[in-house]
Tab-separated table of N, CA and C in Angstrom:
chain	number	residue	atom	x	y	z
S	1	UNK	N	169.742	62.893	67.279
S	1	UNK	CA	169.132	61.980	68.178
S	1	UNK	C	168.425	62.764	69.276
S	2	UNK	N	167.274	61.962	69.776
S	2	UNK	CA	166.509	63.206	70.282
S	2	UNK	C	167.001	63.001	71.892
S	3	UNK	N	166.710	63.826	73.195
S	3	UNK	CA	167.228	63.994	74.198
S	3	UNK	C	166.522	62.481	75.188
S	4	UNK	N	167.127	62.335	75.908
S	4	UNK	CA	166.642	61.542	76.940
S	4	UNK	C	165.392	61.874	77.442
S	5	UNK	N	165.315	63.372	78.094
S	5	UNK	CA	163.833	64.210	78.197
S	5	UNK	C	162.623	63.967	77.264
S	6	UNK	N	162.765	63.707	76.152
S	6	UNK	CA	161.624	63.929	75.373
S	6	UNK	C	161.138	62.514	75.079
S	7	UNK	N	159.660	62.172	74.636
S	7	UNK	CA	159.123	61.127	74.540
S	7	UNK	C	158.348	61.175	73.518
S	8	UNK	N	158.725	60.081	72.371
S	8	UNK	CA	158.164	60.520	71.156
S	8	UNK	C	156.661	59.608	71.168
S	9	UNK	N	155.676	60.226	71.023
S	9	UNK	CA	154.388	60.173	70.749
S	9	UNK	C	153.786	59.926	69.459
S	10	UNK	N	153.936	58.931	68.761
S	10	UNK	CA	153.749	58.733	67.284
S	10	UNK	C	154.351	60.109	66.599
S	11	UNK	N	154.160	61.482	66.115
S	11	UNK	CA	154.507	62.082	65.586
S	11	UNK	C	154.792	63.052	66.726
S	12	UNK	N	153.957	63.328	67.672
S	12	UNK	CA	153.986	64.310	68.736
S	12	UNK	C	155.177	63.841	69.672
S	13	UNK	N	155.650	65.073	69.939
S	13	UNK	CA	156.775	65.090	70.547
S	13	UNK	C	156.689	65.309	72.087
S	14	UNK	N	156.540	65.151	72.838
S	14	UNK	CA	155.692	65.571	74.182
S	14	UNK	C	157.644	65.659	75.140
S	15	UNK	N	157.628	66.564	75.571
S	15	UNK	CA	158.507	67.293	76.796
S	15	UNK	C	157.872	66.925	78.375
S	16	UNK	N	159.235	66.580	79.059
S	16	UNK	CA	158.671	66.132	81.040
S	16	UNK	C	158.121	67.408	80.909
S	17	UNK	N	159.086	68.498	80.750
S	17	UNK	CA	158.664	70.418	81.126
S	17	UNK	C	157.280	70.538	81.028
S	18	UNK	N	156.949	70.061	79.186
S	18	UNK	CA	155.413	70.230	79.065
S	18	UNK	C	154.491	69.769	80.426
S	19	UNK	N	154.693	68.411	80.281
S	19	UNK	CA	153.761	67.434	81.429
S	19	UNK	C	153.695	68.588	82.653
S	20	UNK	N	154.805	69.143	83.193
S	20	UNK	CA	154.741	69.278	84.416
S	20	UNK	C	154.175	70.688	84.233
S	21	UNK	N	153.933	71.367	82.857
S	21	UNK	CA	153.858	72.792	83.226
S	21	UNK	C	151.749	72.572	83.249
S	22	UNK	N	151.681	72.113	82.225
S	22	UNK	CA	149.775	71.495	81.782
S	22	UNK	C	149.356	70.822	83.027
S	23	UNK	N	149.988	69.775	84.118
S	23	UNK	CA	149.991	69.031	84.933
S	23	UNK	C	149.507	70.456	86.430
S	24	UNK	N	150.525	71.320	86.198
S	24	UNK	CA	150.091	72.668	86.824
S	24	UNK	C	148.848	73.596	86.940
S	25	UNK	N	148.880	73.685	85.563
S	25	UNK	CA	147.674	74.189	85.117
S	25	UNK	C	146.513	73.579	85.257
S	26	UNK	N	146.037	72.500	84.895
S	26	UNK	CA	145.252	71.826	85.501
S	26	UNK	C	145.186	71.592	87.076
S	27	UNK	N	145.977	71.188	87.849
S	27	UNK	CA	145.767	71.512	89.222
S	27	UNK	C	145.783	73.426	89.806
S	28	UNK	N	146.097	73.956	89.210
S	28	UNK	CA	145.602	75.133	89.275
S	28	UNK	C	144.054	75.421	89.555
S	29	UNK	N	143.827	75.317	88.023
S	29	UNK	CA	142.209	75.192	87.886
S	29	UNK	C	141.157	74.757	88.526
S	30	UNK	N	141.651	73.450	89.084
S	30	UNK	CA	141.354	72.525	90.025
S	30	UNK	C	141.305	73.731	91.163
S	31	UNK	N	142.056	73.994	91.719
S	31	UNK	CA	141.950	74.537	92.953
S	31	UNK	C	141.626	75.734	92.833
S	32	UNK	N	141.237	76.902	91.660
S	32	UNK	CA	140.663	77.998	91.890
S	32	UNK	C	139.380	77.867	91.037
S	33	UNK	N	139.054	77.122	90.775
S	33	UNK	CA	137.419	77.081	90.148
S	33	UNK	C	136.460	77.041	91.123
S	34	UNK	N	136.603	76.593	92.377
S	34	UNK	CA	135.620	76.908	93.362
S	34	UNK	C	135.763	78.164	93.824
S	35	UNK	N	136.687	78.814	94.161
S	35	UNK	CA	137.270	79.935	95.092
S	35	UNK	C	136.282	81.017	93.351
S	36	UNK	N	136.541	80.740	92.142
S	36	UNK	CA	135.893	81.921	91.276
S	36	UNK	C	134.944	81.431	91.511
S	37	UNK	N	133.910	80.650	91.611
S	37	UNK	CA	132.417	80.292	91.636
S	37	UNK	C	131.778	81.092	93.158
S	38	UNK	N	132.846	80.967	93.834
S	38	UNK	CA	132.571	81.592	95.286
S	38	UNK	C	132.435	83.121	95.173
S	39	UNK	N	133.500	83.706	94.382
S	39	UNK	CA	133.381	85.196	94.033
S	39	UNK	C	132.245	85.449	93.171
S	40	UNK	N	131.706	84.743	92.181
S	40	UNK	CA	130.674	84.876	91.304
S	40	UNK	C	129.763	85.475	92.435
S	41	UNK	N	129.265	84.003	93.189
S	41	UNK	CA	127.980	84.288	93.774
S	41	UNK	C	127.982	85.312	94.661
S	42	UNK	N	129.420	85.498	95.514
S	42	UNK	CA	129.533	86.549	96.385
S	42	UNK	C	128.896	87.994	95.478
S	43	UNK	N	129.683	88.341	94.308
S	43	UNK	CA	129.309	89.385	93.828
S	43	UNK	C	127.307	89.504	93.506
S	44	UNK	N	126.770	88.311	93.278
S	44	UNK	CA	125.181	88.287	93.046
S	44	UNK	C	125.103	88.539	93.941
S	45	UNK	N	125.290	87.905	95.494
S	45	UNK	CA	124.820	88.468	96.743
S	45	UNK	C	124.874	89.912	97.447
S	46	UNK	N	126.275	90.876	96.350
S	46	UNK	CA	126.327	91.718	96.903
S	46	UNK	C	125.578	92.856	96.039
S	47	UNK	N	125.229	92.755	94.787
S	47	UNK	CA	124.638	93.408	93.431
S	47	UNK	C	123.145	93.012	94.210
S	48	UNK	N	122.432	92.073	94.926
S	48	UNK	CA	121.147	91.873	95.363
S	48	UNK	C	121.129	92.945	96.665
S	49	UNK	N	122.417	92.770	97.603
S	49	UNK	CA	122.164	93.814	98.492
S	49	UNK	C	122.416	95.243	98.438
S	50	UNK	N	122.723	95.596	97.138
S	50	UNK	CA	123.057	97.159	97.000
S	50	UNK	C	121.506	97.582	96.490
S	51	UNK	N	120.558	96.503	95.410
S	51	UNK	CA	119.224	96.918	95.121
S	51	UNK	C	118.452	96.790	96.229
S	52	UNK	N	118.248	96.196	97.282
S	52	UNK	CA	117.662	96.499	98.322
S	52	UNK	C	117.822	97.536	98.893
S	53	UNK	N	119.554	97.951	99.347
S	53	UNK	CA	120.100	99.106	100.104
S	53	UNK	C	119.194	100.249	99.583
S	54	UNK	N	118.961	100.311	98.286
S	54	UNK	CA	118.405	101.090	97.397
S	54	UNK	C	117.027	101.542	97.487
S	55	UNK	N	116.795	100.327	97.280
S	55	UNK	CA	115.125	100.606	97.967
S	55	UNK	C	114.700	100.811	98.831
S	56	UNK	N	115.445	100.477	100.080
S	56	UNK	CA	115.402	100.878	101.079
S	56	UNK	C	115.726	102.364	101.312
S	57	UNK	N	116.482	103.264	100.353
S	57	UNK	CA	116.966	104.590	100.935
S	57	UNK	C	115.645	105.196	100.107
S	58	UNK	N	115.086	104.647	99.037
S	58	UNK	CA	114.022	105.247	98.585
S	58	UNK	C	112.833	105.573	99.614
S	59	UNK	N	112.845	104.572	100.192
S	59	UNK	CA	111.787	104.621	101.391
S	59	UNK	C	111.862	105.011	102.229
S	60	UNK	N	113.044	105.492	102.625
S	60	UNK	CA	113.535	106.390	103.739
S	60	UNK	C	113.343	107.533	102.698
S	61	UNK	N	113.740	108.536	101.947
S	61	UNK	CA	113.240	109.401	101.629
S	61	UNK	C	111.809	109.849	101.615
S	62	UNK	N	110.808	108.783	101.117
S	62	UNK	CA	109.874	109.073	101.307
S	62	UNK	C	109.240	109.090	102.901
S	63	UNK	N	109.695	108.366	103.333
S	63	UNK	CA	109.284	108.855	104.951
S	63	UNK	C	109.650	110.064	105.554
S	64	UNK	N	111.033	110.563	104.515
S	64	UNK	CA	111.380	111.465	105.162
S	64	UNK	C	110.939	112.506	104.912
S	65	UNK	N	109.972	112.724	103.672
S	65	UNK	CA	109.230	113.643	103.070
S	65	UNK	C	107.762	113.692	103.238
S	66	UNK	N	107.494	112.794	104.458
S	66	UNK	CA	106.046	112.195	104.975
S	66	UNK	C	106.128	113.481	106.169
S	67	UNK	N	107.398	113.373	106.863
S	67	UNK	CA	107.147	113.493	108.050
S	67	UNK	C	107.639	115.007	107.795
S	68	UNK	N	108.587	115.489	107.008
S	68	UNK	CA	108.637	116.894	106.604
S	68	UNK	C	106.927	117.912	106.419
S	69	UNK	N	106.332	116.923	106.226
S	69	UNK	CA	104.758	117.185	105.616
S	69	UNK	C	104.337	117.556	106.686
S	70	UNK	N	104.291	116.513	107.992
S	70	UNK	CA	103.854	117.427	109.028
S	70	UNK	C	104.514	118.083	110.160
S	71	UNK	N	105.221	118.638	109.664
S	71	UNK	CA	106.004	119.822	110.308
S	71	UNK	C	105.237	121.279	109.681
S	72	UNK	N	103.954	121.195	108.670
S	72	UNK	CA	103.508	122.808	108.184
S	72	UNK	C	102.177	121.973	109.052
S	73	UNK	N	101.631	123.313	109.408
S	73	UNK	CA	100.700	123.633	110.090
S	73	UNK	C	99.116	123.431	109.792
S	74	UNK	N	99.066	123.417	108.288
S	74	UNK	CA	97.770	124.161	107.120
S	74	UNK	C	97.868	122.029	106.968
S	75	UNK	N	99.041	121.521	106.774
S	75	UNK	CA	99.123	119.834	106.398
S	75	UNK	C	98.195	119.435	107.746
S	76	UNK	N	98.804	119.846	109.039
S	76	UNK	CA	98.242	119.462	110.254
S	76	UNK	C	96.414	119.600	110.150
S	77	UNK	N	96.197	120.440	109.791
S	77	UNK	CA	95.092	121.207	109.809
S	77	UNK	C	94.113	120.400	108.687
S	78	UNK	N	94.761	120.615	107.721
S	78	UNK	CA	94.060	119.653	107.120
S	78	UNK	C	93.514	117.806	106.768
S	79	UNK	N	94.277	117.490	107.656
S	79	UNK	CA	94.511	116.169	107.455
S	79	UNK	C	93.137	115.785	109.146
S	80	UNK	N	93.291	116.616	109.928
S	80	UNK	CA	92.443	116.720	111.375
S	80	UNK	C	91.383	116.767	110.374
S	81	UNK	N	91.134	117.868	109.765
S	81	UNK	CA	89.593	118.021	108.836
S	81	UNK	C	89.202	117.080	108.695
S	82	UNK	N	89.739	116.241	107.584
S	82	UNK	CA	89.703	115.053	106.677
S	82	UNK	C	89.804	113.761	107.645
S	83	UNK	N	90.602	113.642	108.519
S	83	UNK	CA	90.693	112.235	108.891
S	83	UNK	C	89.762	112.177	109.848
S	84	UNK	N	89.758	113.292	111.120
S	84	UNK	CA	88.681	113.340	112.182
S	84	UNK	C	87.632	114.126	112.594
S	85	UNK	N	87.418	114.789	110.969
S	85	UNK	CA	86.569	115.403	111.141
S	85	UNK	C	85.707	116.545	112.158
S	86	UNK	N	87.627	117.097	112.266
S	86	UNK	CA	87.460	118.169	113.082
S	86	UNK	C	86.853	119.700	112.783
S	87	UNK	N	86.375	120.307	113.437
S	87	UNK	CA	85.771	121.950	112.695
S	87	UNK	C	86.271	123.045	113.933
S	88	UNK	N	86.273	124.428	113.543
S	88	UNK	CA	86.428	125.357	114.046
S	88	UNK	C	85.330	125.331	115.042
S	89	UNK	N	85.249	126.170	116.490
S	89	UNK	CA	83.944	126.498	116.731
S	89	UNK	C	83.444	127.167	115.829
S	90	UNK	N	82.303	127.357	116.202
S	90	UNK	CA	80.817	128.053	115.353
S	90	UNK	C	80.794	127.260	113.736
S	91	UNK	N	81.309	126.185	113.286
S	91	UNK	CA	81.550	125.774	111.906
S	91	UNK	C	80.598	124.792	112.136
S	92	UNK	N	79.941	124.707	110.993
S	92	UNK	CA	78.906	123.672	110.552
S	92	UNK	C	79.507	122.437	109.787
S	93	UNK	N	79.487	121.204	110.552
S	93	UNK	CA	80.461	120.403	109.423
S	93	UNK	C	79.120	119.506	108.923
S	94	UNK	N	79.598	118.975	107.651
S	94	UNK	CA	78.313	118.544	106.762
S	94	UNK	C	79.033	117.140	105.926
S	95	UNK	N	78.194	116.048	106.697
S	95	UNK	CA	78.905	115.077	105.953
S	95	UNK	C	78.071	114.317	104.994
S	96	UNK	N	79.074	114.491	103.506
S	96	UNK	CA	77.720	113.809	102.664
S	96	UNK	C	78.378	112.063	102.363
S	97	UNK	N	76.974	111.184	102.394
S	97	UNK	CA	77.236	109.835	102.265
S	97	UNK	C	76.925	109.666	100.365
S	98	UNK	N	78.217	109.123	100.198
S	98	UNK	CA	77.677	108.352	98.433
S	98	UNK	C	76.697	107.328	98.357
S	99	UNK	N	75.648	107.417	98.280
S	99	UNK	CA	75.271	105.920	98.093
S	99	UNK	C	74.634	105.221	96.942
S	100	UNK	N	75.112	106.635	95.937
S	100	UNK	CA	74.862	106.026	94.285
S	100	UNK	C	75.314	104.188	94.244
S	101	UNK	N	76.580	103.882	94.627
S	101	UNK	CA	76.221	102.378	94.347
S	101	UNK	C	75.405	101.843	95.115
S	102	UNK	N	74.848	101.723	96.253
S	102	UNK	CA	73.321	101.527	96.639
S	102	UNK	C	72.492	101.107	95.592
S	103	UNK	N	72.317	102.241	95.599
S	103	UNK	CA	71.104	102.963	94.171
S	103	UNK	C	71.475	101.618	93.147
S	104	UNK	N	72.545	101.559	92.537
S	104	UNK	CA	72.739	101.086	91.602
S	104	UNK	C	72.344	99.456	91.242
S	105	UNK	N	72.533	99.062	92.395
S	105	UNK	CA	73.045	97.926	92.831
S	105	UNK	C	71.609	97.102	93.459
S	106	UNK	N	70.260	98.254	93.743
S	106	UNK	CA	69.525	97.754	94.180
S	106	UNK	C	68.321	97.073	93.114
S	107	UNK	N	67.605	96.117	93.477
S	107	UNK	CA	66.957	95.428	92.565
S	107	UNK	C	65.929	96.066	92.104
S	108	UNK	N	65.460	96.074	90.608
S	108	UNK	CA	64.321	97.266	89.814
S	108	UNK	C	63.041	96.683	90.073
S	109	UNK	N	63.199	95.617	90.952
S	109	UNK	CA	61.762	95.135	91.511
S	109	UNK	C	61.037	95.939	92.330
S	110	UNK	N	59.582	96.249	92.286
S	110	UNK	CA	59.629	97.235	93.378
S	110	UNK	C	58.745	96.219	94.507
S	111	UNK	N	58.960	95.788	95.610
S	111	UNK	CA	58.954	94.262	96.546
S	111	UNK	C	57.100	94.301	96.706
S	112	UNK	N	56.398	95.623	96.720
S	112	UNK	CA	55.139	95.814	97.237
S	112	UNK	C	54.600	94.838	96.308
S	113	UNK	N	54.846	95.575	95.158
S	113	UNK	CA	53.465	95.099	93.761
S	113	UNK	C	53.927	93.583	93.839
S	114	UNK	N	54.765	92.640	94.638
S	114	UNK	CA	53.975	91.100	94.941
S	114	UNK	C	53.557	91.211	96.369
S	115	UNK	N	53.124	91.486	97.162
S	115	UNK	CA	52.895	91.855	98.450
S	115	UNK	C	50.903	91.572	98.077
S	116	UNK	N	50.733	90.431	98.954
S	116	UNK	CA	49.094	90.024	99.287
S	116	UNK	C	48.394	90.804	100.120
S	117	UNK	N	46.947	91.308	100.035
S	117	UNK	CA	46.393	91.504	101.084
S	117	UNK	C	46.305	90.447	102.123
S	118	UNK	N	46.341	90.708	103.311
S	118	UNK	CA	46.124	89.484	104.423
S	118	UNK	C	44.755	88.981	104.084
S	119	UNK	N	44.640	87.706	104.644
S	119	UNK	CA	43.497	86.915	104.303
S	119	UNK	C	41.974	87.728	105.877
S	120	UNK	N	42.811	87.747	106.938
S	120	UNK	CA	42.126	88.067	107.918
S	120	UNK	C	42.449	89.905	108.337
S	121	UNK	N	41.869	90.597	109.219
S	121	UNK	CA	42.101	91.430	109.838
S	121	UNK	C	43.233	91.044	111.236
S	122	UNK	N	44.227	91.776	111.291
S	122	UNK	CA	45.103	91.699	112.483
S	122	UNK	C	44.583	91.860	113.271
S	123	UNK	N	43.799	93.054	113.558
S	123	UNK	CA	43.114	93.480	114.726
S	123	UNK	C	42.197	92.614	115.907
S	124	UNK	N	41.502	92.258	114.721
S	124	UNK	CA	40.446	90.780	115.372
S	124	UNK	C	41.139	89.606	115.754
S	125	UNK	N	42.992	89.391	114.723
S	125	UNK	CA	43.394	88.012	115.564
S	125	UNK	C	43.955	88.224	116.835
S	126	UNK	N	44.406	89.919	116.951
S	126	UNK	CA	44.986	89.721	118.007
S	126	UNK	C	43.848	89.904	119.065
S	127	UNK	N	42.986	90.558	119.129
S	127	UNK	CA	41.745	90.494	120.223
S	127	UNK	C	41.204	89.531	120.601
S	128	UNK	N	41.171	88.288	119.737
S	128	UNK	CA	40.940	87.029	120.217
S	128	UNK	C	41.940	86.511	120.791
S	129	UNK	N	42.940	86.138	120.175
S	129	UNK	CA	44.442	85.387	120.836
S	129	UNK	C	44.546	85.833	122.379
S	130	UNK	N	44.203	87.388	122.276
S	130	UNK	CA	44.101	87.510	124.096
S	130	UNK	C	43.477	87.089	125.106
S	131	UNK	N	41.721	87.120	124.331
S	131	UNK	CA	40.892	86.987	124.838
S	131	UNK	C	40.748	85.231	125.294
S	132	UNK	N	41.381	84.174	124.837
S	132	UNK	CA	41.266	82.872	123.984
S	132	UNK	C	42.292	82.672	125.294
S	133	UNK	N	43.431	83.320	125.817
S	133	UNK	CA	44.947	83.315	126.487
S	133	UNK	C	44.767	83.917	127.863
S	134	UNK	N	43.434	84.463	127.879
S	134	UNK	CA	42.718	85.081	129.539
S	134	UNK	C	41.771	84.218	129.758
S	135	UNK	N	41.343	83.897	129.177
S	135	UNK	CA	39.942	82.977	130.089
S	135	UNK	C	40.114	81.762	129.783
S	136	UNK	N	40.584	80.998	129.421
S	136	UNK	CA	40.819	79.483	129.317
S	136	UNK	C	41.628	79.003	130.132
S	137	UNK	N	41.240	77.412	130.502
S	137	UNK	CA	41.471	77.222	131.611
S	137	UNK	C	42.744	75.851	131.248
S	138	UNK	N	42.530	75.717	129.863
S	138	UNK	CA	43.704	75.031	128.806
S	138	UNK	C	44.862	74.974	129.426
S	139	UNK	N	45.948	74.617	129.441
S	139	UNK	CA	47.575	73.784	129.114
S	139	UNK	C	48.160	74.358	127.957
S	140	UNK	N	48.850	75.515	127.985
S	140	UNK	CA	49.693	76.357	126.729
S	140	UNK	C	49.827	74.936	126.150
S	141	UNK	N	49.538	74.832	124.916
S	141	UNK	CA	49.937	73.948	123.645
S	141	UNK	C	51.747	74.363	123.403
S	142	UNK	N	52.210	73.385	122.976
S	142	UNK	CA	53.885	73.306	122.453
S	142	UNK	C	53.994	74.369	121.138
S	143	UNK	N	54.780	75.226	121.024
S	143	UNK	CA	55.306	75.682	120.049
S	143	UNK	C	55.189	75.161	119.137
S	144	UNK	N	54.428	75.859	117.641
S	144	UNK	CA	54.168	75.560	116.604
S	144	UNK	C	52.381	75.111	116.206
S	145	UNK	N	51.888	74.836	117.027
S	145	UNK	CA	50.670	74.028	117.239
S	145	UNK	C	49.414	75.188	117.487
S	146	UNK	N	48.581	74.776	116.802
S	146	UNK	CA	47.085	75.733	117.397
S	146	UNK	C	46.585	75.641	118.592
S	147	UNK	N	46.042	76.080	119.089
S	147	UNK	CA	45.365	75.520	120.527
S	147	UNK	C	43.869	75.366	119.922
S	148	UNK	N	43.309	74.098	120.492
S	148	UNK	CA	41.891	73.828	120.219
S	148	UNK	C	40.912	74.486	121.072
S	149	UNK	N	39.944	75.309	120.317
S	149	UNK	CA	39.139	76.322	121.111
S	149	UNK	C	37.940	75.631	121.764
S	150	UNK	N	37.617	75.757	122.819
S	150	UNK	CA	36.619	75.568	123.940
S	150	UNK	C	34.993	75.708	123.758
């Protein structure tokens, strides 16, 4: 005959012990499934800040191998050349401009060969325009407009 404890389940035999030990376990779970989800992400947050840390010491090396650079003299020297275009006395400095893309870039038109002869001589309009602007006794006409000659 089976114990007072046990509770027969169609064929399954189910134990209080069981209930209370699964009943555990499940509230277990319950209560550390956030606390591991918390360590998860903690660890992404800390695997993200060790590749930064990282990159960051990379870049400190290289600064630190920037500034090692100018601690030689010939680096100093040369970089004055190059950046400000400094020279020795008595040195001829010679600066050449690229302007092959210019060149390249400019149109194979050559602008003259459409270029008109003027219809009039300059010479004669401007000797009149003076002459036309001294002795008349006219009202300057408005901008844009001919003046009617006398």
């Amino acid at each position: 005959m089976p114990s007072s404890s046990d509770v027969a389940l169609g064929q399954l035999r189910v134990s209080w012990l069981l209930l209370v030990v699964v009943g555990l376990v499940v509230a277990g779970f319950v209560v550390l499934a956030p606390t591991v989800g918390l360590l998860l992400e903690q660890r992404r947050d800390i695997a993200a800040l060790e590749a930064q840390v990282a990159g960051q010491q990379s870049n400190v090396e290289s600064l630190e191998t920037e500034v090692a650079r100018w601690d030689d003299p010939a680096y100093i020297e040369a970089q004055a050349r190059d950046r400000l275009f400094f020279v020795y006395p008595d040195e001829t400095s010679f600066v050449l401009l690229d302007d092959r893309s210019a060149l390249e870039t400019a149109p194979t038109e050559v602008p003259s060969a459409s270029l008109e002869a003027p219809s009039s001589d300059w010479s004669s309009s401007a000797a009149t325009s003076f002459l036309l602007a001294g002795l008349t006794n006219q009202a300057p006409s408005p901008l844009g407009t001919a003046p009617e000659p006398q």
